[in-house]
Tab-separated table of C-alpha atoms in Angstrom:
chain	number	residue	atom	x	y	z
A	1	MET	CA	-13.697	-21.180	10.191
A	2	THR	CA	-9.630	-21.482	11.991
A	3	LYS	CA	-8.072	-19.815	13.685
A	4	LYS	CA	-5.076	-19.270	10.570
A	5	ASN	CA	-8.158	-17.588	8.172
A	6	ILE	CA	-8.242	-14.068	10.977
A	7	PRO	CA	-5.499	-12.427	9.018
A	8	ASN	CA	-7.892	-13.852	5.633
A	9	ILE	CA	-11.005	-11.242	7.271
A	10	LEU	CA	-8.382	-8.821	8.591
A	11	SER	CA	-8.174	-8.549	4.714
A	12	ILE	CA	-11.699	-8.543	3.547
A	13	ILE	CA	-12.378	-6.174	6.244
A	14	ARG	CA	-9.829	-3.632	4.419
A	15	LEU	CA	-11.610	-4.682	1.011
A	16	ILE	CA	-14.613	-3.614	2.695
A	17	MET	CA	-13.959	-0.749	4.491
A	18	ILE	CA	-12.674	0.902	0.829
A	19	PRO	CA	-16.483	1.964	-0.557
A	20	ALA	CA	-17.283	3.356	3.332
A	21	PHE	CA	-13.569	5.344	3.189
A	22	VAL	CA	-14.071	7.436	-0.045
A	23	ALA	CA	-18.645	7.843	0.837
A	24	VAL	CA	-16.851	9.148	3.864
A	25	PHE	CA	-14.665	10.813	2.181
A	26	PHE	CA	-16.653	12.833	-0.185
A	27	SER	CA	-19.072	13.601	1.980
A	28	GLU	CA	-20.861	16.480	2.867
A	29	ASP	CA	-22.180	15.357	6.103
A	30	ALA	CA	-19.431	13.471	7.429
A	31	PRO	CA	-16.396	15.334	9.477
A	32	ARG	CA	-13.359	15.169	8.065
A	33	TYR	CA	-11.015	13.113	10.735
A	34	ARG	CA	-14.154	9.929	10.306
A	35	SER	CA	-12.082	9.325	6.515
A	36	MET	CA	-9.167	9.547	8.538
A	37	LEU	CA	-10.127	6.824	11.063
A	38	ILE	CA	-11.611	4.918	8.178
A	39	PHE	CA	-8.061	4.914	6.723
A	40	LEU	CA	-6.307	4.719	9.236
A	41	ALA	CA	-8.082	1.812	10.727
A	42	ALA	CA	-7.659	-0.274	7.534
A	43	GLU	CA	-3.411	0.475	8.234
A	44	LEU	CA	-3.915	-0.753	11.277
A	45	THR	CA	-5.515	-4.376	10.715
A	46	ASP	CA	-2.817	-4.208	7.618
A	47	VAL	CA	-0.150	-4.431	10.499
A	48	ALA	CA	-2.293	-7.048	12.789
A	49	ASP	CA	-3.095	-9.392	9.997
A	50	GLY	CA	0.899	-9.396	8.867
A	51	TYR	CA	1.697	-9.783	12.673
A	52	LEU	CA	-0.763	-13.256	13.456
A	53	ALA	CA	0.194	-14.441	10.192
A	54	ARG	CA	4.573	-14.142	10.823
A	55	ARG	CA	3.750	-14.502	14.256
A	56	PHE	CA	1.470	-18.142	14.416
A	57	GLY	CA	2.325	-18.999	10.787
A	58	TRP	CA	-0.831	-18.686	9.938
A	59	ILE	CA	-0.084	-17.638	6.731
A	60	THR	CA	-2.468	-19.009	3.401
A	61	GLU	CA	-1.461	-18.939	-0.013
A	62	ILE	CA	-5.061	-16.422	-0.970
A	63	GLY	CA	-3.251	-14.780	2.470
A	64	LYS	CA	-0.300	-13.352	-0.228
A	65	ILE	CA	-2.588	-12.074	-2.626
A	66	LEU	CA	-5.515	-10.636	-0.449
A	67	ASP	CA	-3.265	-9.066	1.207
A	68	PRO	CA	-1.633	-7.059	-0.916
A	69	MET	CA	-4.265	-6.533	-3.339
A	70	ALA	CA	-6.315	-4.682	0.421
A	71	ASP	CA	-3.288	-2.665	1.211
A	72	LYS	CA	-2.814	-1.314	-2.311
A	73	LEU	CA	-7.172	-0.546	-3.477
A	74	MET	CA	-7.512	0.988	-0.204
A	75	GLN	CA	-4.013	3.432	-0.881
A	76	ALA	CA	-5.567	3.921	-4.384
A	77	ALA	CA	-8.810	5.029	-2.970
A	78	ALA	CA	-7.051	7.528	-1.131
A	79	MET	CA	-4.919	8.667	-3.991
A	80	VAL	CA	-7.596	9.115	-6.148
A	81	SER	CA	-9.739	10.594	-4.189
A	82	LEU	CA	-7.081	12.996	-2.908
A	83	ALA	CA	-5.980	14.164	-7.054
A	84	ILE	CA	-10.187	14.366	-7.648
A	85	GLU	CA	-10.365	16.759	-4.541
A	86	ASN	CA	-7.205	18.193	-5.275
A	87	ASP	CA	-5.367	18.395	-8.587
A	88	PHE	CA	-2.144	19.079	-7.096
A	89	PHE	CA	-2.080	15.689	-5.934
A	90	ILE	CA	-2.216	14.443	-9.868
A	91	TRP	CA	1.080	13.798	-9.680
A	92	ILE	CA	1.505	11.690	-6.351
A	93	ALA	CA	-1.101	10.097	-7.597
A	94	THR	CA	0.654	9.001	-11.201
A	95	LEU	CA	3.282	8.662	-9.655
A	96	PHE	CA	1.379	5.931	-6.862
A	97	PHE	CA	0.431	4.133	-9.878
A	98	ALA	CA	2.875	4.086	-12.041
A	99	LYS	CA	4.910	1.880	-8.934
A	100	GLU	CA	3.002	0.031	-8.549
A	101	LEU	CA	2.382	-0.884	-12.294
A	102	VAL	CA	5.808	-1.740	-12.317
A	103	MET	CA	6.332	-3.352	-9.345
A	104	VAL	CA	2.789	-5.930	-9.996
A	105	SER	CA	4.674	-6.979	-13.281
A	106	GLY	CA	7.597	-7.719	-12.256
A	107	ALA	CA	5.545	-9.543	-9.446
A	108	LEU	CA	3.662	-11.565	-11.605
A	109	VAL	CA	6.777	-12.583	-14.159
A	110	LEU	CA	8.157	-13.662	-11.022
A	111	MET	CA	5.711	-15.325	-10.175
A	112	LYS	CA	4.694	-17.763	-13.044
A	113	LYS	CA	8.969	-18.066	-13.773
A	114	GLN	CA	9.133	-18.847	-9.873
A	115	LYS	CA	5.639	-20.055	-9.104
A	116	LYS	CA	5.397	-18.246	-5.896
A	117	VAL	CA	4.726	-14.828	-4.304
A	118	THR	CA	7.765	-13.427	-4.170
A	119	ALA	CA	8.189	-11.644	0.178
A	120	SER	CA	7.748	-8.242	0.841
A	121	SER	CA	10.492	-6.254	1.869
A	122	TRP	CA	11.538	-3.521	4.331
A	123	PHE	CA	11.892	-1.245	2.089
A	124	GLY	CA	8.622	-1.627	0.521
A	125	LYS	CA	7.399	-2.039	4.346
A	126	MET	CA	8.873	1.242	4.990
A	127	ALA	CA	7.357	3.328	1.758
A	128	THR	CA	3.740	2.191	2.573
A	129	VAL	CA	4.635	3.333	6.699
A	130	ILE	CA	5.413	6.528	5.057
A	131	PHE	CA	2.231	6.404	2.608
A	132	ALA	CA	-0.324	5.613	5.237
A	133	ALA	CA	1.351	8.442	7.755
A	134	VAL	CA	1.151	11.254	4.696
A	135	THR	CA	-1.508	10.111	3.272
A	136	LEU	CA	-3.610	10.089	6.978
A	137	VAL	CA	-2.035	14.482	6.866
A	138	PHE	CA	-3.685	14.580	3.228
A	139	ILE	CA	-6.410	13.456	4.759
A	140	MET	CA	-6.518	16.112	7.594
A	141	TYR	CA	-4.903	19.098	6.210
A	142	PRO	CA	-5.461	19.014	1.984
A	143	ASP	CA	-5.133	22.672	1.487
A	144	ASN	CA	-1.496	23.420	3.218
A	145	PHE	CA	-0.332	23.956	0.294
A	146	ALA	CA	3.520	24.149	2.088
A	147	LEU	CA	2.731	20.817	3.961
A	148	ASP	CA	1.272	19.486	1.541
A	149	VAL	CA	4.909	19.997	-1.111
A	150	ILE	CA	7.187	18.812	1.704
A	151	LEU	CA	5.224	15.246	2.405
A	152	THR	CA	4.641	14.815	-1.417
A	153	ALA	CA	8.307	15.593	-1.752
A	154	ILE	CA	8.960	12.762	0.653
A	155	LEU	CA	6.303	10.255	-0.099
A	156	GLY	CA	7.689	11.005	-4.312
A	157	GLY	CA	11.091	10.118	-2.493
A	158	ALA	CA	9.782	7.343	-0.419
A	159	LEU	CA	7.654	5.066	-3.026
A	160	ILE	CA	10.796	6.091	-5.482
A	161	PHE	CA	13.080	4.910	-2.984
A	162	ALA	CA	10.913	1.406	-2.914
A	163	LEU	CA	11.204	0.338	-6.615
A	164	LEU	CA	14.559	1.001	-7.212
A	165	MET	CA	15.386	-1.153	-4.481
A	166	TYR	CA	12.594	-3.663	-5.398
A	167	TYR	CA	14.449	-3.720	-9.257
A	168	PHE	CA	17.814	-3.708	-7.603
A	169	THR	CA	17.308	-7.077	-4.747
A	170	VAL	CA	14.842	-8.447	-6.513
A	171	PHE	CA	14.676	-8.478	-10.351
A	172	ARG	CA	18.057	-8.239	-10.869
A	173	LYS	CA	18.223	-10.890	-8.797
A	174	PHE	CA	16.450	-12.893	-10.762
A	175	GLU	CA	17.865	-11.915	-13.675
A	176	LYS	CA	20.972	-12.729	-12.162
A	177	GLN	CA	19.890	-16.819	-11.275
A	178	ASN	CA	18.195	-17.020	-15.178
A	179	LYS	CA	21.639	-16.304	-17.049
A	180	GLU	CA	23.053	-18.846	-14.756
């Protein structure tokens, strides 16, 4: 093992955290804050692996796939868990999955045409930070209707904004280049 693999190991740890998060989230015996701490730890490992990969040039082809996959699977686990627990979260989970489906489909098209993985953007990172913060609050306070409505509107806006920005800055740019 080399230092270059540390970000990939952190992504693998994040993948392992997913079933742990779900198990603790639905455990009758575990206090609610434990699932929140697992989710928070997963988000912090995402920040750490991204920082290390960029700061030291430890970017690998497998890491370009492993990192976003671990992120999206953890986010999906949180959304599905919240929606199972409280029907209120179904619509935001649906929006999350629709956004991810469009983003993954677009990324696959770009990857096939350009033979490279599209880098993350500031608006994607912004949406991820908002997603993480709002999800942490949802996990700790799942039955506060007023808070849920406000935070769901903020999260929904961030997800839609990121999707639109992705379309206008990445996919449209790709379309223009192919027409020329």
